Amino acid sequence: MPGKPLGCCCSEFLLCLFCRRCHFSSVGRVEGPAMVLKIFFPKCCNTADSGLLVGRWVPGQDSAVVLAVIHYPFIPGQVKKYLSQIRDQTQVDLTVLGSWSKPKDGQEGMDSFLKDLSTIFPHSRWLQLSRESGKRAFTCRVVQNNGTPPADQEGDEKVIFIHYDQRKVMLSQLHPIQEKSSEKGSSELRVVFQTVAQSQPLFFLDRYDEGPLKLTHWQSEGREASIIVELLKQASVPLCVVLTWLVSVWQWLCSFRCLHTWPVQFISSKLSTCVQSGYRTDHFQTVFSTKRATTHIEFMRKANIFVSFLLDVALGLLLISWLYRENRISQLANTLVPVADHVAKELQELLEWLMGAPAGLKMNRALDEVLGRFFLYHIHLWISYIRLMSPFIEMILWYVGLSACLGLTFALSVLSDIVALLTFHIYCFYVYGARLYCLKIYGLSSLWRLFRGKKWNVLRQRVDSCSYDLDQLFIGTLLFTILLFLLPTTALYYLVFTLLRLVVVMFQGLIHLSVDFINSFPLFAMGLRVCRPYRLAEGVKFRVLSEEPGAPLHLMMEINPLKFSSVLQGYRTPTYSCYPRDSWAALCKKLFVGELIYPWRQKSTKTD
């Protein structure tokens, strides 16, 4: 029944169709091995007037791709000259495949005239396609270059017409992408897509143009164009030159030797704002480059980066409009200092609680007092620093808010750096507690090996046997006992400050995830998938258009769009991530032994 779907390209039908292993009758029944001639015919030519079929024979396959129909009147010499010019432009072996006949009043002798042209355009086979009035399907007769039908041609049922939308096939990109693959190693379907895409200059000439030839193809009703788009293309070249120069000046300023000294380089690598600035500089250099994108991957990368930057700036401007209305900067500055004082007060109460008997635990009194007073001194220093900076906080926030004009990602990066500066005392507490705890853990592990007559071989990186004298065992026992009884007090401080540090890291991680999402999300590719799903093709599917007895089978080729998950995975812009480099097991091991963790370290996520 017409319109019945035949499934996707992995079904048994398509395996037989494109591998030419079986022969299909008019009702779609597999009858056995046979050579099947497949003709890819554009549906825009179904109603075209009589003329010549221009296209290409697929090399190594029993298939032909029809691209356009040349109408009478024409001169064969002009046709050959025009096709030679198109071949030089497209590097596609275009030729005259045969004739196309459609009954029309006043053109009764056109069929015989078109059949005689097979001697002027010699080829191994000549296709004679004809369509009768009132019928949906049309017939095909394959003639050898000597004027006789092929020896194995017993009827029209060995020919399968595959109708396709020429515009969608030309604009679509079949995945997986094979940019550098040769046609010999490509599938037949991929060669068809490449042939239509590379033949774009053939579609510039339509029947309304003043020229020696009149053609029918997907742009026969006039080429799609926009004067605004053309003006933007012309204006983008000098604009890109200016922007590229500005980016080069910025890179020259950043290349000064004083900015590459160890302290400056170390601090800039830890500041999220500096990292985001370098990241956006690379993006600007890619987008504003005057070099034309030659591959699909380069074009999509440029488009995704450009759209992501526009979205970033738009969100930043919205943030600026919200911040500078109703005096919200002053309100934020007046709130920030009391919040910092409240956090410092809570930390002071927490330390006083740890210096007593926390949760009924009996701690080492002397060590508890030393650690508590040491950390309380840091809190007093921090409160003094906040009091000193309080008159300038509103002015700092005022200028920091202007950074949002460069994009929301810059504002979020600045916010991450502000959080890191405001919680620097918590980071110091964590480092002190982690180093002290780690020292005791490694000391206990070394002394435990001493009791068992073992030692760590640094050269061979293994544990070897060793004999110790009585004095060494006595001193080791004494140190082991001291470290063991001091460990609960140190571990409690380390646990509390590690939890506080993890809270800050989680908040910074959410900010980094937001920045990473804006930078890497392929918004342009997702927009194509929603608005024009045929642009990103995962495969094709077929449905029956006509299956009349004694006539070839007519199929309609439709494009299967790429899945959203595949679009996100394939077109995601390479960027950094705030995830830790280690696995969760390695992270837990580091926390247990007291090694410092830096979850904000950059992680390269570049993919080929």
PDB file of N, CA, C and O in Angstrom, residues 54-56 65-70 82-83 86-87 89-90 92 94-95 166 170 195-206 209 213 215-219 223:
ATOM      1  N   VAL A  54      20.578  15.316 -16.118  1.00  0.00           N
ATOM      2  CA  VAL A  54      21.962  15.598 -15.748  1.00  0.00           C
ATOM      3  C   VAL A  54      22.206  15.025 -14.364  1.00  0.00           C
ATOM      4  O   VAL A  54      21.415  15.247 -13.441  1.00  0.00           O
ATOM      5  N   GLY A  55      23.282  14.289 -14.215  1.00  0.00           N
ATOM      6  CA  GLY A  55      23.595  13.683 -12.931  1.00  0.00           C
ATOM      7  C   GLY A  55      24.919  12.975 -12.963  1.00  0.00           C
ATOM      8  O   GLY A  55      25.844  13.366 -13.678  1.00  0.00           O
ATOM      9  N   ARG A  56      24.990  11.908 -12.204  1.00  0.00           N
ATOM     10  CA  ARG A  56      26.254  11.197 -12.060  1.00  0.00           C
ATOM     11  C   ARG A  56      25.997   9.726 -11.786  1.00  0.00           C
ATOM     12  O   ARG A  56      25.079   9.373 -11.039  1.00  0.00           O
ATOM     13  N   VAL A  65      22.524   9.159  -9.812  1.00  0.00           N
ATOM     14  CA  VAL A  65      21.976  10.281  -9.064  1.00  0.00           C
ATOM     15  C   VAL A  65      21.575  11.361 -10.059  1.00  0.00           C
ATOM     16  O   VAL A  65      22.435  11.920 -10.754  1.00  0.00           O
ATOM     17  N   VAL A  66      20.298  11.638 -10.168  1.00  0.00           N
ATOM     18  CA  VAL A  66      19.795  12.695 -11.042  1.00  0.00           C
ATOM     19  C   VAL A  66      19.807  14.005 -10.263  1.00  0.00           C
ATOM     20  O   VAL A  66      19.297  14.069  -9.139  1.00  0.00           O
ATOM     21  N   LEU A  67      20.382  15.046 -10.886  1.00  0.00           N
ATOM     22  CA  LEU A  67      20.509  16.336 -10.224  1.00  0.00           C
ATOM     23  C   LEU A  67      19.644  17.422 -10.848  1.00  0.00           C
ATOM     24  O   LEU A  67      19.179  18.316 -10.147  1.00  0.00           O
ATOM     25  N   ALA A  68      19.446  17.399 -12.157  1.00  0.00           N
ATOM     26  CA  ALA A  68      18.681  18.446 -12.821  1.00  0.00           C
ATOM     27  C   ALA A  68      18.189  17.931 -14.168  1.00  0.00           C
ATOM     28  O   ALA A  68      18.622  16.884 -14.655  1.00  0.00           O
ATOM     29  N   VAL A  69      17.255  18.688 -14.772  1.00  0.00           N
ATOM     30  CA  VAL A  69      16.714  18.395 -16.103  1.00  0.00           C
ATOM     31  C   VAL A  69      16.953  19.625 -16.974  1.00  0.00           C
ATOM     32  O   VAL A  69      16.576  20.740 -16.608  1.00  0.00           O
ATOM     33  N   ILE A  70      17.621  19.412 -18.132  1.00  0.00           N
ATOM     34  CA  ILE A  70      17.853  20.483 -19.098  1.00  0.00           C
ATOM     35  C   ILE A  70      16.749  20.436 -20.150  1.00  0.00           C
ATOM     36  O   ILE A  70      16.493  19.395 -20.749  1.00  0.00           O
ATOM     37  N   TYR A  82      28.861  23.548 -20.785  1.00  0.00           N
ATOM     38  CA  TYR A  82      28.367  23.922 -19.458  1.00  0.00           C
ATOM     39  C   TYR A  82      28.715  22.858 -18.418  1.00  0.00           C
ATOM     40  O   TYR A  82      29.171  23.171 -17.310  1.00  0.00           O
ATOM     41  N   LEU A  83      28.542  21.588 -18.772  1.00  0.00           N
ATOM     42  CA  LEU A  83      28.874  20.508 -17.838  1.00  0.00           C
ATOM     43  C   LEU A  83      30.369  20.453 -17.565  1.00  0.00           C
ATOM     44  O   LEU A  83      30.797  20.129 -16.456  1.00  0.00           O
ATOM     45  N   ILE A  86      31.027  23.093 -14.963  1.00  0.00           N
ATOM     46  CA  ILE A  86      30.560  22.661 -13.641  1.00  0.00           C
ATOM     47  C   ILE A  86      31.491  21.609 -13.061  1.00  0.00           C
ATOM     48  O   ILE A  86      31.775  21.598 -11.848  1.00  0.00           O
ATOM     49  N   ARG A  87      32.006  20.701 -13.895  1.00  0.00           N
ATOM     50  CA  ARG A  87      32.939  19.684 -13.413  1.00  0.00           C
ATOM     51  C   ARG A  87      34.216  20.324 -12.863  1.00  0.00           C
ATOM     52  O   ARG A  87      34.768  19.866 -11.869  1.00  0.00           O
ATOM     53  N   GLN A  89      34.434  23.237 -11.469  1.00  0.00           N
ATOM     54  CA  GLN A  89      34.124  23.940 -10.227  1.00  0.00           C
ATOM     55  C   GLN A  89      33.858  22.991  -9.066  1.00  0.00           C
ATOM     56  O   GLN A  89      34.236  23.277  -7.931  1.00  0.00           O
ATOM     57  N   THR A  90      33.209  21.890  -9.347  1.00  0.00           N
ATOM     58  CA  THR A  90      32.749  20.997  -8.282  1.00  0.00           C
ATOM     59  C   THR A  90      33.587  19.744  -8.117  1.00  0.00           C
ATOM     60  O   THR A  90      33.438  19.044  -7.103  1.00  0.00           O
ATOM     61  N   VAL A  92      33.091  17.086  -9.576  1.00  0.00           N
ATOM     62  CA  VAL A  92      32.123  15.986  -9.650  1.00  0.00           C
ATOM     63  C   VAL A  92      31.963  15.593 -11.114  1.00  0.00           C
ATOM     64  O   VAL A  92      31.803  16.457 -11.984  1.00  0.00           O
ATOM     65  N   LEU A  94      30.012  15.037 -13.584  1.00  0.00           N
ATOM     66  CA  LEU A  94      28.649  15.201 -14.067  1.00  0.00           C
ATOM     67  C   LEU A  94      28.573  14.816 -15.535  1.00  0.00           C
ATOM     68  O   LEU A  94      29.494  15.094 -16.317  1.00  0.00           O
ATOM     69  N   THR A  95      27.478  14.223 -15.920  1.00  0.00           N
ATOM     70  CA  THR A  95      27.270  13.798 -17.293  1.00  0.00           C
ATOM     71  C   THR A  95      25.784  13.777 -17.584  1.00  0.00           C
ATOM     72  O   THR A  95      24.946  13.952 -16.683  1.00  0.00           O
ATOM     73  N   GLN A 166      15.835  17.360  -2.722  1.00  0.00           N
ATOM     74  CA  GLN A 166      17.172  17.802  -3.104  1.00  0.00           C
ATOM     75  C   GLN A 166      17.730  18.838  -2.138  1.00  0.00           C
ATOM     76  O   GLN A 166      18.919  18.812  -1.792  1.00  0.00           O
ATOM     77  N   MET A 170      21.077  18.267   0.169  1.00  0.00           N
ATOM     78  CA  MET A 170      22.222  19.137  -0.068  1.00  0.00           C
ATOM     79  C   MET A 170      22.680  19.819   1.225  1.00  0.00           C
ATOM     80  O   MET A 170      23.882  19.984   1.464  1.00  0.00           O
ATOM     81  N   THR A 195      27.548  13.903  -3.437  1.00  0.00           N
ATOM     82  CA  THR A 195      27.350  14.352  -4.812  1.00  0.00           C
ATOM     83  C   THR A 195      26.388  15.527  -4.870  1.00  0.00           C
ATOM     84  O   THR A 195      26.642  16.531  -5.558  1.00  0.00           O
ATOM     85  N   VAL A 196      25.282  15.445  -4.154  1.00  0.00           N
ATOM     86  CA  VAL A 196      24.305  16.533  -4.161  1.00  0.00           C
ATOM     87  C   VAL A 196      24.886  17.782  -3.503  1.00  0.00           C
ATOM     88  O   VAL A 196      24.684  18.907  -3.981  1.00  0.00           O
ATOM     89  N   ALA A 197      25.642  17.610  -2.399  1.00  0.00           N
ATOM     90  CA  ALA A 197      26.211  18.766  -1.704  1.00  0.00           C
ATOM     91  C   ALA A 197      27.285  19.459  -2.538  1.00  0.00           C
ATOM     92  O   ALA A 197      27.360  20.689  -2.571  1.00  0.00           O
ATOM     93  N   GLN A 198      28.118  18.695  -3.237  1.00  0.00           N
ATOM     94  CA  GLN A 198      29.186  19.279  -4.031  1.00  0.00           C
ATOM     95  C   GLN A 198      28.687  19.888  -5.337  1.00  0.00           C
ATOM     96  O   GLN A 198      29.426  20.647  -5.970  1.00  0.00           O
ATOM     97  N   SER A 199      27.484  19.563  -5.743  1.00  0.00           N
ATOM     98  CA  SER A 199      26.936  20.069  -7.007  1.00  0.00           C
ATOM     99  C   SER A 199      26.167  21.364  -6.823  1.00  0.00           C
ATOM    100  O   SER A 199      25.324  21.709  -7.656  1.00  0.00           O
ATOM    101  N   GLN A 200      26.443  22.095  -5.742  1.00  0.00           N
ATOM    102  CA  GLN A 200      25.711  23.340  -5.477  1.00  0.00           C
ATOM    103  C   GLN A 200      25.840  24.366  -6.601  1.00  0.00           C
ATOM    104  O   GLN A 200      24.865  25.045  -6.920  1.00  0.00           O
ATOM    105  N   PRO A 201      27.014  24.541  -7.275  1.00  0.00           N
ATOM    106  CA  PRO A 201      27.064  25.494  -8.400  1.00  0.00           C
ATOM    107  C   PRO A 201      26.118  25.153  -9.539  1.00  0.00           C
ATOM    108  O   PRO A 201      25.727  26.049 -10.304  1.00  0.00           O
ATOM    109  N   LEU A 202      25.733  23.898  -9.665  1.00  0.00           N
ATOM    110  CA  LEU A 202      24.789  23.526 -10.713  1.00  0.00           C
ATOM    111  C   LEU A 202      23.419  24.133 -10.473  1.00  0.00           C
ATOM    112  O   LEU A 202      22.663  24.384 -11.425  1.00  0.00           O
ATOM    113  N   PHE A 203      23.095  24.409  -9.208  1.00  0.00           N
ATOM    114  CA  PHE A 203      21.763  24.901  -8.866  1.00  0.00           C
ATOM    115  C   PHE A 203      21.659  26.425  -8.939  1.00  0.00           C
ATOM    116  O   PHE A 203      20.611  26.979  -8.625  1.00  0.00           O
ATOM    117  N   PHE A 204      22.739  27.105  -9.311  1.00  0.00           N
ATOM    118  CA  PHE A 204      22.679  28.559  -9.395  1.00  0.00           C
ATOM    119  C   PHE A 204      21.925  29.036 -10.632  1.00  0.00           C
ATOM    120  O   PHE A 204      21.355  30.120 -10.628  1.00  0.00           O
ATOM    121  N   LEU A 205      21.953  28.248 -11.688  1.00  0.00           N
ATOM    122  CA  LEU A 205      21.300  28.638 -12.932  1.00  0.00           C
ATOM    123  C   LEU A 205      19.900  28.041 -12.966  1.00  0.00           C
ATOM    124  O   LEU A 205      19.735  26.818 -12.894  1.00  0.00           O
ATOM    125  N   ASP A 206      18.863  28.896 -13.018  1.00  0.00           N
ATOM    126  CA  ASP A 206      17.500  28.399 -13.109  1.00  0.00           C
ATOM    127  C   ASP A 206      16.865  28.881 -14.402  1.00  0.00           C
ATOM    128  O   ASP A 206      17.468  29.599 -15.192  1.00  0.00           O
ATOM    129  N   ASP A 209      16.822  32.630 -15.495  1.00  0.00           N
ATOM    130  CA  ASP A 209      18.052  33.347 -15.792  1.00  0.00           C
ATOM    131  C   ASP A 209      18.258  33.447 -17.299  1.00  0.00           C
ATOM    132  O   ASP A 209      17.827  32.584 -18.072  1.00  0.00           O
ATOM    133  N   LEU A 213      21.006  27.725 -21.298  1.00  0.00           N
ATOM    134  CA  LEU A 213      20.310  26.512 -20.869  1.00  0.00           C
ATOM    135  C   LEU A 213      19.196  26.863 -19.893  1.00  0.00           C
ATOM    136  O   LEU A 213      19.287  27.824 -19.135  1.00  0.00           O
ATOM    137  N   LEU A 215      17.118  24.982 -16.880  1.00  0.00           N
ATOM    138  CA  LEU A 215      17.205  23.804 -16.020  1.00  0.00           C
ATOM    139  C   LEU A 215      16.067  23.791 -15.012  1.00  0.00           C
ATOM    140  O   LEU A 215      15.489  24.828 -14.680  1.00  0.00           O
ATOM    141  N   THR A 216      15.782  22.596 -14.538  1.00  0.00           N
ATOM    142  CA  THR A 216      14.846  22.384 -13.434  1.00  0.00           C
ATOM    143  C   THR A 216      15.576  21.652 -12.316  1.00  0.00           C
ATOM    144  O   THR A 216      16.159  20.586 -12.534  1.00  0.00           O
ATOM    145  N   HIS A 217      15.567  22.248 -11.150  1.00  0.00           N
ATOM    146  CA  HIS A 217      16.130  21.633  -9.946  1.00  0.00           C
ATOM    147  C   HIS A 217      15.414  22.244  -8.756  1.00  0.00           C
ATOM    148  O   HIS A 217      14.335  22.829  -8.914  1.00  0.00           O
ATOM    149  N   TRP A 218      15.995  22.130  -7.573  1.00  0.00           N
ATOM    150  CA  TRP A 218      15.248  22.539  -6.376  1.00  0.00           C
ATOM    151  C   TRP A 218      15.083  24.058  -6.283  1.00  0.00           C
ATOM    152  O   TRP A 218      14.232  24.540  -5.554  1.00  0.00           O
ATOM    153  N   GLN A 219      15.880  24.817  -7.012  1.00  0.00           N
ATOM    154  CA  GLN A 219      15.750  26.265  -7.002  1.00  0.00           C
ATOM    155  C   GLN A 219      15.168  26.778  -8.317  1.00  0.00           C
ATOM    156  O   GLN A 219      15.475  27.892  -8.732  1.00  0.00           O
ATOM    157  N   ARG A 223      16.310  31.479  -6.961  1.00  0.00           N
ATOM    158  CA  ARG A 223      17.287  31.161  -5.923  1.00  0.00           C
ATOM    159  C   ARG A 223      16.920  31.832  -4.601  1.00  0.00           C
ATOM    160  O   ARG A 223      16.473  32.977  -4.577  1.00  0.00           O
TER     161      ARG A 223
END
